[in-house]
PDB file of C-alpha atoms in Angstrom:
ATOM      1  CA  MET A   1      -4.908  24.607  -8.607  1.00 43.00           C
ATOM      2  CA  MET A   2      -7.747  22.981  -7.611  1.00 40.00           C
ATOM      3  CA  LEU A   3      -9.479  24.301  -4.086  1.00 41.00           C
ATOM      4  CA  ARG A   4      -9.139  22.032  -1.310  1.00 43.00           C
ATOM      5  CA  ALA A   5     -12.000  21.250   1.687  1.00 38.00           C
ATOM      6  CA  PHE A   6     -15.570  19.995   1.566  1.00 35.00           C
ATOM      7  CA  ALA A   7     -17.712  21.342  -1.289  1.00 35.00           C
ATOM      8  CA  PHE A   8     -20.355  23.558  -1.089  1.00 29.00           C
ATOM      9  CA  GLY A   9     -22.302  25.206  -4.178  1.00 35.00           C
ATOM     10  CA  LEU A  10     -22.240  28.926  -4.026  1.00 32.00           C
ATOM     11  CA  PHE A  11     -26.052  28.914  -2.895  1.00 29.00           C
ATOM     12  CA  GLY A  12     -26.592  25.326  -1.980  1.00 36.00           C
ATOM     13  CA  GLY A  13     -25.489  25.693   1.650  1.00 36.00           C
ATOM     14  CA  LEU A  14     -25.942  22.753   3.532  1.00 29.00           C
ATOM     15  CA  SER A  15     -28.280  21.184   0.678  1.00 32.00           C
ATOM     16  CA  SER A  16     -25.421  20.179  -1.506  1.00 34.00           C
ATOM     17  CA  LEU A  17     -24.375  17.644   1.724  1.00 34.00           C
ATOM     18  CA  LEU A  18     -27.537  16.049   0.919  1.00 31.00           C
ATOM     19  CA  PHE A  19     -25.577  14.315  -2.141  1.00 30.00           C
ATOM     20  CA  THR A  20     -22.360  13.138  -0.296  1.00 35.00           C
ATOM     21  CA  PRO A  21     -23.112   9.238   0.006  1.00 36.00           C
ATOM     22  CA  LEU A  22     -23.678   8.216   3.086  1.00 32.00           C
ATOM     23  CA  SER A  23     -20.982   6.193   4.017  1.00 36.00           C
ATOM     24  CA  ALA A  24     -18.763   9.098   3.789  1.00 38.00           C
ATOM     25  CA  PHE A  25     -20.089   9.966   6.917  1.00 34.00           C
ATOM     26  CA  ALA A  26     -20.538   6.328   7.958  1.00 37.00           C
ATOM     27  CA  GLN A  27     -17.130   6.195  10.043  1.00 40.00           C
ATOM     28  CA  THR A  28     -16.866   6.375  13.903  1.00 42.00           C
ATOM     29  CA  ALA A  29     -16.190  10.093  15.571  1.00 43.00           C
ATOM     30  CA  GLU A  30     -12.304   8.453  16.542  1.00 58.00           C
ATOM     31  CA  MET A  31     -11.752   7.261  12.632  1.00 61.00           C
ATOM     32  CA  PRO A  32     -11.258  10.487  10.000  1.00 70.00           C
ATOM     33  CA  ILE A  33     -13.063  11.292   6.796  1.00 77.00           C
ATOM     34  CA  SER A  34     -10.384  11.303   3.533  1.00 84.00           C
ATOM     35  CA  GLN A  35     -11.102  14.540   2.415  1.00 80.00           C
ATOM     36  CA  CYS A  36      -9.186  12.965  -0.992  1.00 82.00           C
ATOM     37  CA  GLN A  37     -12.398  11.000  -1.607  1.00 80.00           C
ATOM     38  CA  ALA A  38     -14.885  13.204  -0.510  1.00 77.00           C
ATOM     39  CA  ILE A  39     -13.508  16.072  -2.775  1.00 72.00           C
ATOM     40  CA  ALA A  40     -13.072  13.533  -5.410  1.00 67.00           C
ATOM     41  CA  GLN A  41     -16.751  13.421  -5.409  1.00 66.00           C
ATOM     42  CA  LYS A  42     -17.992  16.633  -5.579  1.00 57.00           C
ATOM     43  CA  LEU A  43     -18.507  18.644  -9.031  1.00 37.00           C
ATOM     44  CA  PRO A  44     -15.469  20.897  -9.902  1.00 44.00           C
ATOM     45  CA  SER A  45     -17.301  24.029 -10.063  1.00 38.00           C
ATOM     46  CA  VAL A  46     -18.070  24.706  -6.340  1.00 34.00           C
ATOM     47  CA  GLN A  47     -17.134  27.045  -3.714  1.00 33.00           C
ATOM     48  CA  PHE A  48     -15.276  25.229  -0.297  1.00 31.00           C
ATOM     49  CA  ALA A  49     -15.964  25.695   2.957  1.00 31.00           C
ATOM     50  CA  SER A  50     -14.826  24.385   6.312  1.00 31.00           C
ATOM     51  CA  PHE A  51     -17.934  22.140   7.906  1.00 32.00           C
ATOM     52  CA  GLU A  52     -17.510  19.564  10.706  1.00 36.00           C
ATOM     53  CA  PRO A  53     -21.183  17.187  11.089  1.00 35.00           C
ATOM     54  CA  ALA A  54     -21.505  16.524  14.569  1.00 34.00           C
ATOM     55  CA  GLY A  55     -19.174  13.860  16.253  1.00 39.00           C
ATOM     56  CA  VAL A  56     -17.115  13.400  12.697  1.00 37.00           C
ATOM     57  CA  GLN A  57     -13.539  14.541  13.022  1.00 42.00           C
ATOM     58  CA  LEU A  58     -12.130  15.409   9.368  1.00 41.00           C
ATOM     59  CA  ALA A  59      -8.736  14.346   8.473  1.00 51.00           C
ATOM     60  CA  GLN A  60      -7.299  17.594   7.985  1.00 49.00           C
ATOM     61  CA  ALA A  61      -8.388  19.576  10.773  1.00 48.00           C
ATOM     62  CA  GLY A  62      -5.525  20.467  12.805  1.00 49.00           C
ATOM     63  CA  LYS A  63      -6.041  21.764  16.407  1.00 52.00           C
ATOM     64  CA  SER A  64      -3.039  23.450  18.065  1.00 53.00           C
ATOM     65  CA  LEU A  65      -1.695  25.173  14.792  1.00 53.00           C
ATOM     66  CA  SER A  66      -2.730  28.687  13.642  1.00 55.00           C
ATOM     67  CA  MET A  67      -3.782  28.198   9.458  1.00 60.00           C
ATOM     68  CA  ALA A  68      -0.565  29.378   8.173  1.00 55.00           C
ATOM     69  CA  ALA A  69       1.639  27.383  10.663  1.00 56.00           C
ATOM     70  CA  ARG A  70      -0.299  24.327   9.049  1.00 65.00           C
ATOM     71  CA  GLU A  71      -0.244  25.104   5.473  1.00 85.00           C
ATOM     72  CA  GLU A  72       3.361  23.986   4.669  1.00 94.00           C
ATOM     73  CA  VAL A  73       4.592  20.335   3.854  1.00 97.00           C
ATOM     74  CA  LYS A  74       8.192  19.599   3.493  1.00 97.00           C
ATOM     75  CA  ILE A  75       9.115  16.934   0.950  1.00 97.00           C
ATOM     76  CA  THR A  76      12.332  15.641   0.371  1.00 97.00           C
ATOM     77  CA  PHE A  77      13.838  12.795  -1.829  1.00 94.00           C
ATOM     78  CA  VAL A  78      16.172  10.643  -0.137  1.00 93.00           C
ATOM     79  CA  GLY A  79      16.893   8.012  -2.477  1.00 85.00           C
ATOM     80  CA  HIS A  80      15.246   5.081  -4.571  1.00 80.00           C
ATOM     81  CA  SER A  81      11.544   5.448  -3.940  1.00 83.00           C
ATOM     82  CA  THR A  82      12.402   6.761  -0.376  1.00 90.00           C
ATOM     83  CA  TYR A  83      10.470  10.221   0.266  1.00 95.00           C
ATOM     84  CA  PHE A  84      10.914  12.153   3.653  1.00 97.00           C
ATOM     85  CA  ILE A  85       7.433  14.002   4.171  1.00 97.00           C
ATOM     86  CA  GLU A  86       7.477  16.037   7.656  1.00 98.00           C
ATOM     87  CA  SER A  87       3.945  17.541   8.494  1.00 97.00           C
ATOM     88  CA  PRO A  88       3.671  21.000  10.120  1.00 95.00           C
ATOM     89  CA  GLU A  89       3.301  19.357  13.396  1.00 95.00           C
ATOM     90  CA  GLY A  90       6.870  17.658  12.960  1.00 96.00           C
ATOM     91  CA  ILE A  91       5.473  14.109  11.914  1.00 97.00           C
ATOM     92  CA  GLY A  92       8.202  12.342   9.687  1.00 97.00           C
ATOM     93  CA  VAL A  93       7.017   9.707   7.278  1.00 97.00           C
ATOM     94  CA  ALA A  94       9.492   7.905   5.080  1.00 95.00           C
ATOM     95  CA  THR A  95       7.740   6.256   1.704  1.00 92.00           C
ATOM     96  CA  ASP A  96       9.012   2.363   0.957  1.00 88.00           C
ATOM     97  CA  TYR A  97      11.567   2.483   3.331  1.00 91.00           C
ATOM     98  CA  SER A  98      14.350  -0.034   3.565  1.00 86.00           C
ATOM     99  CA  GLY A  99      16.981   1.446   6.027  1.00 81.00           C
ATOM    100  CA  VAL A 100      19.671   1.632   3.077  1.00 86.00           C
ATOM    101  CA  TYR A 101      18.632   5.579   2.440  1.00 86.00           C
ATOM    102  CA  GLN A 102      18.105   7.433   5.371  1.00 87.00           C
ATOM    103  CA  PRO A 103      16.177  10.436   5.992  1.00 92.00           C
ATOM    104  CA  SER A 104      18.169  13.572   8.032  1.00 92.00           C
ATOM    105  CA  ARG A 105      16.487  12.258  11.163  1.00 96.00           C
ATOM    106  CA  THR A 106      14.580   9.320  12.187  1.00 96.00           C
ATOM    107  CA  PRO A 107      11.243   8.980  10.895  1.00 95.00           C
ATOM    108  CA  ASP A 108       7.997   8.297  13.221  1.00 97.00           C
ATOM    109  CA  VAL A 109       6.404   6.467  10.764  1.00 97.00           C
ATOM    110  CA  ILE A 110       7.753   4.474   7.882  1.00 94.00           C
ATOM    111  CA  THR A 111       5.902   2.392   4.648  1.00 93.00           C
ATOM    112  CA  MET A 112       7.106  -0.422   3.200  1.00 87.00           C
ATOM    113  CA  ASN A 113       6.173  -2.516   0.030  1.00 81.00           C
ATOM    114  CA  LYS A 114       7.777  -6.185  -0.421  1.00 77.00           C
ATOM    115  CA  ALA A 115       8.260  -6.194  -4.221  1.00 63.00           C
ATOM    116  CA  HIS A 116      12.356  -6.251  -3.498  1.00 62.00           C
ATOM    117  CA  SER A 117      14.312  -5.736  -0.504  1.00 61.00           C
ATOM    118  CA  THR A 118      15.128  -2.126  -1.221  1.00 61.00           C
ATOM    119  CA  HIS A 119      11.496  -1.245  -0.637  1.00 57.00           C
ATOM    120  CA  TYR A 120      11.329  -2.995   2.873  1.00 54.00           C
ATOM    121  CA  THR A 121      13.278  -3.924   5.505  1.00 81.00           C
ATOM    122  CA  SER A 122      12.368  -6.782   8.311  1.00 74.00           C
ATOM    123  CA  HIS A 123      14.346  -4.727  10.953  1.00 84.00           C
ATOM    124  CA  PRO A 124      13.487  -1.094  11.117  1.00 90.00           C
ATOM    125  CA  ASP A 125      14.914   0.876  13.981  1.00 91.00           C
ATOM    126  CA  PRO A 126      13.045   0.232  16.961  1.00 95.00           C
ATOM    127  CA  ALA A 127      13.357   3.665  17.367  1.00 96.00           C
ATOM    128  CA  ILE A 128      10.537   3.727  14.637  1.00 96.00           C
ATOM    129  CA  LYS A 129       7.085   4.209  16.173  1.00 96.00           C
ATOM    130  CA  HIS A 130       4.813   3.316  13.564  1.00 96.00           C
ATOM    131  CA  VAL A 131       5.707   1.020  10.662  1.00 95.00           C
ATOM    132  CA  LEU A 132       3.179   0.026   8.226  1.00 94.00           C
ATOM    133  CA  GLN A 133       3.581  -2.648   6.069  1.00 89.00           C
ATOM    134  CA  GLY A 134       2.011  -2.859   2.533  1.00 82.00           C
ATOM    135  CA  TRP A 135       0.925  -6.433   2.520  1.00 78.00           C
ATOM    136  CA  GLY A 136      -1.203  -8.402   4.855  1.00 80.00           C
ATOM    137  CA  PRO A 137      -0.006 -11.032   7.288  1.00 83.00           C
ATOM    138  CA  VAL A 138      -0.959 -14.149   4.851  1.00 82.00           C
ATOM    139  CA  PRO A 139      -0.123 -14.201   1.283  1.00 80.00           C
ATOM    140  CA  GLY A 140      -3.083 -12.774  -1.385  1.00 76.00           C
ATOM    141  CA  GLU A 141      -4.447 -11.017   2.234  1.00 84.00           C
ATOM    142  CA  LYS A 142      -5.539  -7.099   1.649  1.00 87.00           C
ATOM    143  CA  ALA A 143      -3.024  -4.822   4.335  1.00 84.00           C
ATOM    144  CA  ARG A 144      -5.521  -2.297   5.673  1.00 92.00           C
ATOM    145  CA  HIS A 145      -4.737   0.926   7.006  1.00 92.00           C
ATOM    146  CA  GLN A 146      -6.280   3.732   8.161  1.00 93.00           C
ATOM    147  CA  GLU A 147      -3.938   5.689  10.665  1.00 92.00           C
ATOM    148  CA  MET A 148      -4.167   9.163  12.750  1.00 95.00           C
ATOM    149  CA  ILE A 149      -0.790   9.827  13.685  1.00 95.00           C
ATOM    150  CA  GLY A 150      -0.132  13.552  14.715  1.00 95.00           C
ATOM    151  CA  ASP A 151      -1.471  15.873  12.090  1.00 94.00           C
ATOM    152  CA  VAL A 152      -1.210  13.359   9.266  1.00 96.00           C
ATOM    153  CA  TYR A 153      -3.920  10.694   8.272  1.00 95.00           C
ATOM    154  CA  ILE A 154      -2.498   7.526   6.519  1.00 96.00           C
ATOM    155  CA  ARG A 155      -4.463   4.784   4.524  1.00 94.00           C
ATOM    156  CA  ASN A 156      -3.532   2.703   2.226  1.00 93.00           C
ATOM    157  CA  VAL A 157      -4.852   1.054  -1.713  1.00 91.00           C
ATOM    158  CA  VAL A 158      -4.045  -2.181  -2.379  1.00 88.00           C
ATOM    159  CA  SER A 159      -2.727  -3.367  -5.999  1.00 81.00           C
ATOM    160  CA  ASP A 160      -1.316  -6.791  -7.065  1.00 78.00           C
ATOM    161  CA  ILE A 161       2.294  -7.240  -8.248  1.00 73.00           C
ATOM    162  CA  ARG A 162       4.687  -9.724  -9.971  1.00 67.00           C
ATOM    163  CA  ASN A 163       6.284 -11.804  -7.743  1.00 68.00           C
ATOM    164  CA  TRP A 164       9.899 -13.645  -8.686  1.00 60.00           C
ATOM    165  CA  GLY A 165       8.609 -16.483 -10.142  1.00 66.00           C
ATOM    166  CA  GLY A 166       6.319 -14.538 -12.353  1.00 68.00           C
ATOM    167  CA  SER A 167       3.508 -15.589 -11.413  1.00 76.00           C
ATOM    168  CA  ILE A 168       0.783 -12.774  -9.776  1.00 75.00           C
ATOM    169  CA  GLU A 169       0.592 -12.323  -5.768  1.00 78.00           C
ATOM    170  CA  GLU A 170      -2.680 -10.617  -5.015  1.00 79.00           C
ATOM    171  CA  ASN A 171      -2.773  -7.778  -3.338  1.00 80.00           C
ATOM    172  CA  GLY A 172       1.510  -7.681  -2.483  1.00 77.00           C
ATOM    173  CA  ASN A 173       1.577  -3.516  -3.265  1.00 86.00           C
ATOM    174  CA  SER A 174       0.235  -1.052  -1.469  1.00 87.00           C
ATOM    175  CA  ILE A 175      -0.621   2.974  -2.838  1.00 89.00           C
ATOM    176  CA  PHE A 176       0.065   4.690   0.520  1.00 93.00           C
ATOM    177  CA  ILE A 177      -1.811   8.044   0.563  1.00 95.00           C
ATOM    178  CA  PHE A 178      -0.770  10.824   3.268  1.00 95.00           C
ATOM    179  CA  GLU A 179      -3.834  13.684   4.294  1.00 95.00           C
ATOM    180  CA  VAL A 180      -1.952  16.572   5.697  1.00 95.00           C
ATOM    181  CA  ALA A 181      -2.147  20.091   5.622  1.00 93.00           C
ATOM    182  CA  GLY A 182      -5.171  20.503   3.583  1.00 91.00           C
ATOM    183  CA  LEU A 183      -2.975  18.024   0.745  1.00 94.00           C
ATOM    184  CA  CYS A 184      -3.848  14.963  -0.260  1.00 95.00           C
ATOM    185  CA  ILE A 185      -0.252  12.838  -1.502  1.00 96.00           C
ATOM    186  CA  GLY A 186      -0.374   9.531  -2.945  1.00 94.00           C
ATOM    187  CA  HIS A 187       3.085   7.287  -3.562  1.00 91.00           C
ATOM    188  CA  LEU A 188       2.363   4.427  -6.142  1.00 89.00           C
ATOM    189  CA  GLY A 189       5.251   2.279  -4.332  1.00 84.00           C
ATOM    190  CA  HIS A 190       5.994  -0.626  -6.903  1.00 76.00           C
ATOM    191  CA  LEU A 191       3.306  -0.448  -9.371  1.00 77.00           C
ATOM    192  CA  HIS A 192       3.005  -3.373 -11.620  1.00 59.00           C
ATOM    193  CA  PHE A 193       0.318  -2.741 -13.304  1.00 65.00           C
ATOM    194  CA  GLU A 194      -2.615   0.012 -14.243  1.00 77.00           C
ATOM    195  CA  LEU A 195      -5.582   0.669 -11.922  1.00 83.00           C
ATOM    196  CA  ASN A 196      -8.975  -0.388 -12.321  1.00 85.00           C
ATOM    197  CA  GLU A 197     -11.609   1.587 -11.469  1.00 90.00           C
ATOM    198  CA  VAL A 198     -12.109   0.446  -7.936  1.00 88.00           C
ATOM    199  CA  GLN A 199      -8.847   1.402  -7.129  1.00 86.00           C
ATOM    200  CA  TYR A 200      -9.226   5.099  -8.936  1.00 87.00           C
ATOM    201  CA  THR A 201     -12.179   5.369  -6.762  1.00 89.00           C
ATOM    202  CA  GLU A 202     -10.616   4.529  -3.501  1.00 90.00           C
ATOM    203  CA  ILE A 203      -7.656   6.773  -4.168  1.00 90.00           C
ATOM    204  CA  GLY A 204      -9.625   9.796  -4.449  1.00 89.00           C
ATOM    205  CA  ARG A 205      -8.219  12.839  -5.315  1.00 86.00           C
ATOM    206  CA  LEU A 206      -4.140  13.309  -5.191  1.00 92.00           C
ATOM    207  CA  ASP A 207      -2.716  16.914  -5.303  1.00 95.00           C
ATOM    208  CA  ILE A 208       0.982  15.503  -5.152  1.00 96.00           C
ATOM    209  CA  LEU A 209       1.684  12.151  -6.624  1.00 94.00           C
ATOM    210  CA  MET A 210       4.824   9.782  -6.069  1.00 92.00           C
ATOM    211  CA  VAL A 211       5.705   7.785  -9.292  1.00 89.00           C
ATOM    212  CA  PRO A 212       8.165   5.180 -10.463  1.00 83.00           C
ATOM    213  CA  VAL A 213       9.701   6.113 -13.803  1.00 79.00           C
ATOM    214  CA  ASP A 214      12.166   2.978 -14.428  1.00 65.00           C
ATOM    215  CA  GLY A 215      10.427   2.423 -17.719  1.00 53.00           C
ATOM    216  CA  GLY A 216       9.875  -1.359 -17.036  1.00 54.00           C
ATOM    217  CA  LEU A 217      10.522  -2.891 -13.666  1.00 57.00           C
ATOM    218  CA  THR A 218       6.996  -1.230 -12.355  1.00 54.00           C
ATOM    219  CA  MET A 219       5.577  -0.566 -15.823  1.00 63.00           C
ATOM    220  CA  GLY A 220       6.176   0.905 -18.991  1.00 60.00           C
ATOM    221  CA  ALA A 221       6.651   4.569 -19.286  1.00 64.00           C
ATOM    222  CA  ASP A 222       3.484   4.504 -21.511  1.00 68.00           C
ATOM    223  CA  SER A 223       1.324   2.923 -18.923  1.00 72.00           C
ATOM    224  CA  MET A 224       2.599   4.685 -15.999  1.00 73.00           C
ATOM    225  CA  SER A 225       1.916   7.972 -17.671  1.00 75.00           C
ATOM    226  CA  ARG A 226      -1.863   6.846 -18.099  1.00 83.00           C
ATOM    227  CA  VAL A 227      -2.196   6.189 -14.337  1.00 83.00           C
ATOM    228  CA  VAL A 228      -0.433   9.534 -14.067  1.00 84.00           C
ATOM    229  CA  GLN A 229      -2.898  11.560 -16.458  1.00 84.00           C
ATOM    230  CA  ARG A 230      -5.927   9.950 -14.831  1.00 88.00           C
ATOM    231  CA  LEU A 231      -4.974  10.767 -11.540  1.00 86.00           C
ATOM    232  CA  ARG A 232      -5.109  14.658 -12.504  1.00 84.00           C
ATOM    233  CA  SER A 233      -2.685  15.665  -9.829  1.00 91.00           C
ATOM    234  CA  SER A 234      -0.825  18.865  -9.775  1.00 93.00           C
ATOM    235  CA  LEU A 235       2.794  18.038  -8.764  1.00 94.00           C
ATOM    236  CA  ILE A 236       4.156  14.661  -9.850  1.00 92.00           C
ATOM    237  CA  LEU A 237       7.223  13.619  -7.943  1.00 94.00           C
ATOM    238  CA  PRO A 238       9.333  10.799 -10.279  1.00 91.00           C
ATOM    239  CA  MET A 239      11.242   8.076  -8.202  1.00 83.00           C
ATOM    240  CA  HIS A 240      12.700   4.779  -8.688  1.00 66.00           C
ATOM    241  CA  ARG A 241      14.319   5.595 -11.901  1.00 66.00           C
ATOM    242  CA  PHE A 242      16.106   3.018 -14.106  1.00 65.00           C
ATOM    243  CA  GLY A 243      16.904   1.800 -17.561  1.00 61.00           C
ATOM    244  CA  PRO A 244      15.663   4.332 -19.826  1.00 59.00           C
ATOM    245  CA  PRO A 245      16.665   7.844 -19.269  1.00 65.00           C
ATOM    246  CA  LEU A 246      14.321   9.974 -17.574  1.00 74.00           C
ATOM    247  CA  ASP A 247      13.462  11.957 -20.938  1.00 76.00           C
ATOM    248  CA  ARG A 248      11.565   8.944 -21.808  1.00 72.00           C
ATOM    249  CA  PHE A 249       9.022   9.244 -18.880  1.00 70.00           C
ATOM    250  CA  LEU A 250       8.882  12.832 -19.414  1.00 76.00           C
ATOM    251  CA  SER A 251       8.097  12.894 -23.535  1.00 73.00           C
ATOM    252  CA  MET A 252       4.888  10.569 -23.000  1.00 71.00           C
ATOM    253  CA  PHE A 253       3.528  13.545 -21.927  1.00 70.00           C
ATOM    254  CA  ASP A 254       3.346  15.870 -24.800  1.00 70.00           C
ATOM    255  CA  GLY A 255       3.208  19.096 -23.285  1.00 74.00           C
ATOM    256  CA  LYS A 256       0.201  18.744 -20.665  1.00 81.00           C
ATOM    257  CA  PHE A 257       2.560  18.877 -17.902  1.00 86.00           C
ATOM    258  CA  ASP A 258       5.340  21.698 -17.186  1.00 90.00           C
ATOM    259  CA  VAL A 259       8.478  20.078 -16.145  1.00 91.00           C
ATOM    260  CA  ALA A 260      10.871  21.424 -13.697  1.00 92.00           C
ATOM    261  CA  TYR A 261      13.983  20.802 -11.834  1.00 93.00           C
ATOM    262  CA  ALA A 262      13.922  21.259  -7.669  1.00 94.00           C
ATOM    263  CA  LYS A 263      16.140  23.578  -6.862  1.00 94.00           C
ATOM    264  CA  GLU A 264      16.869  22.452  -3.351  1.00 94.00           C
ATOM    265  CA  GLN A 265      17.257  19.250  -1.940  1.00 93.00           C
ATOM    266  CA  THR A 266      13.883  19.513  -0.002  1.00 96.00           C
ATOM    267  CA  ILE A 267      10.726  20.898  -1.773  1.00 95.00           C
ATOM    268  CA  ILE A 268       8.211  23.069   0.267  1.00 95.00           C
ATOM    269  CA  VAL A 269       4.745  22.734  -0.928  1.00 95.00           C
ATOM    270  CA  SER A 270       1.317  23.840   0.378  1.00 94.00           C
ATOM    271  CA  MET A 271      -2.587  24.155  -1.304  1.00 91.00           C
ATOM    272  CA  ARG A 272      -1.776  27.390  -2.301  1.00 90.00           C
ATOM    273  CA  SER A 273       1.533  26.867  -4.000  1.00 92.00           C
ATOM    274  CA  LEU A 274       0.493  23.953  -6.198  1.00 94.00           C
ATOM    275  CA  PRO A 275       1.085  24.940  -9.784  1.00 92.00           C
ATOM    276  CA  LYS A 276      -1.746  25.878 -11.904  1.00 90.00           C
ATOM    277  CA  LYS A 277      -0.845  23.537 -14.713  1.00 91.00           C
ATOM    278  CA  PRO A 278       0.108  19.943 -13.774  1.00 91.00           C
ATOM    279  CA  MET A 279       3.626  19.556 -13.039  1.00 92.00           C
ATOM    280  CA  ILE A 280       6.503  16.903 -13.040  1.00 91.00           C
ATOM    281  CA  LEU A 281       9.143  18.499 -10.506  1.00 94.00           C
ATOM    282  CA  VAL A 282      12.430  15.825 -10.474  1.00 91.00           C
ATOM    283  CA  PRO A 283      13.930  16.212  -7.337  1.00 91.00           C
ATOM    284  CA  GLN A 284      17.405  16.606  -6.565  1.00 91.00           C
ATOM    285  CA  GLY A 285      19.388  13.256  -6.120  1.00 79.00           C
ATOM    286  CA  LEU A 286      16.931  11.777  -8.516  1.00 77.00           C
TER     287      LEU A 286
END
């Protein structure tokens, strides 16, 4: 498991901070810094310490809970591409929400993508306070989200999609990233094309990755496996299962990842519980 937080060399102290791109601290006090991106820019062989520059809010800096209380995140596979993420402070996030697959309670936040109607709804429950669409208000325009909701920082990285006519719609899909309890959790949405270097940089480091495994409606298993391996996440959670059996996707990794099947409906994960060897964890109900 890779350690989390801002990185400092054992003897470097503040001097290592000088190598952090200035853009990382160019945000205002109201807009938190993405630790997923900041840690991805650090060398792997470093020690980690907590550091808060004056006037900067770290995206994962809890305020009201003890360290032990804010370590654990609950993740439940609800159906199709919908996972329900519950933060230590009780914020509930439903991914690729269409309303067909309902979590155990009304989510505080929903994210949506529009490749198919099973990934969004035009009429979300009014009780849902935060509705984040993965596409812009104008075709081709980028959706931009940087939201601090309770103890969850949510942002997105856009990608193109194929539309029903077979042409390409620019910026029609969003990869949503949830930074909570020291973890960086990414949901690939309805990803149609392999990511480019700019997108990998914007995503940064992900501890947990939710990945479609349909084998063709999004991308073929070989293309999707390359994305998964490049992102180097510790825990892979499959979703969006159609067509070829799951074994087709699992066989792409040639033993590089462990494979396990969840024993409980809800997965409880923390920084400390991340597997040392990358693992594909098949949720109940997939």
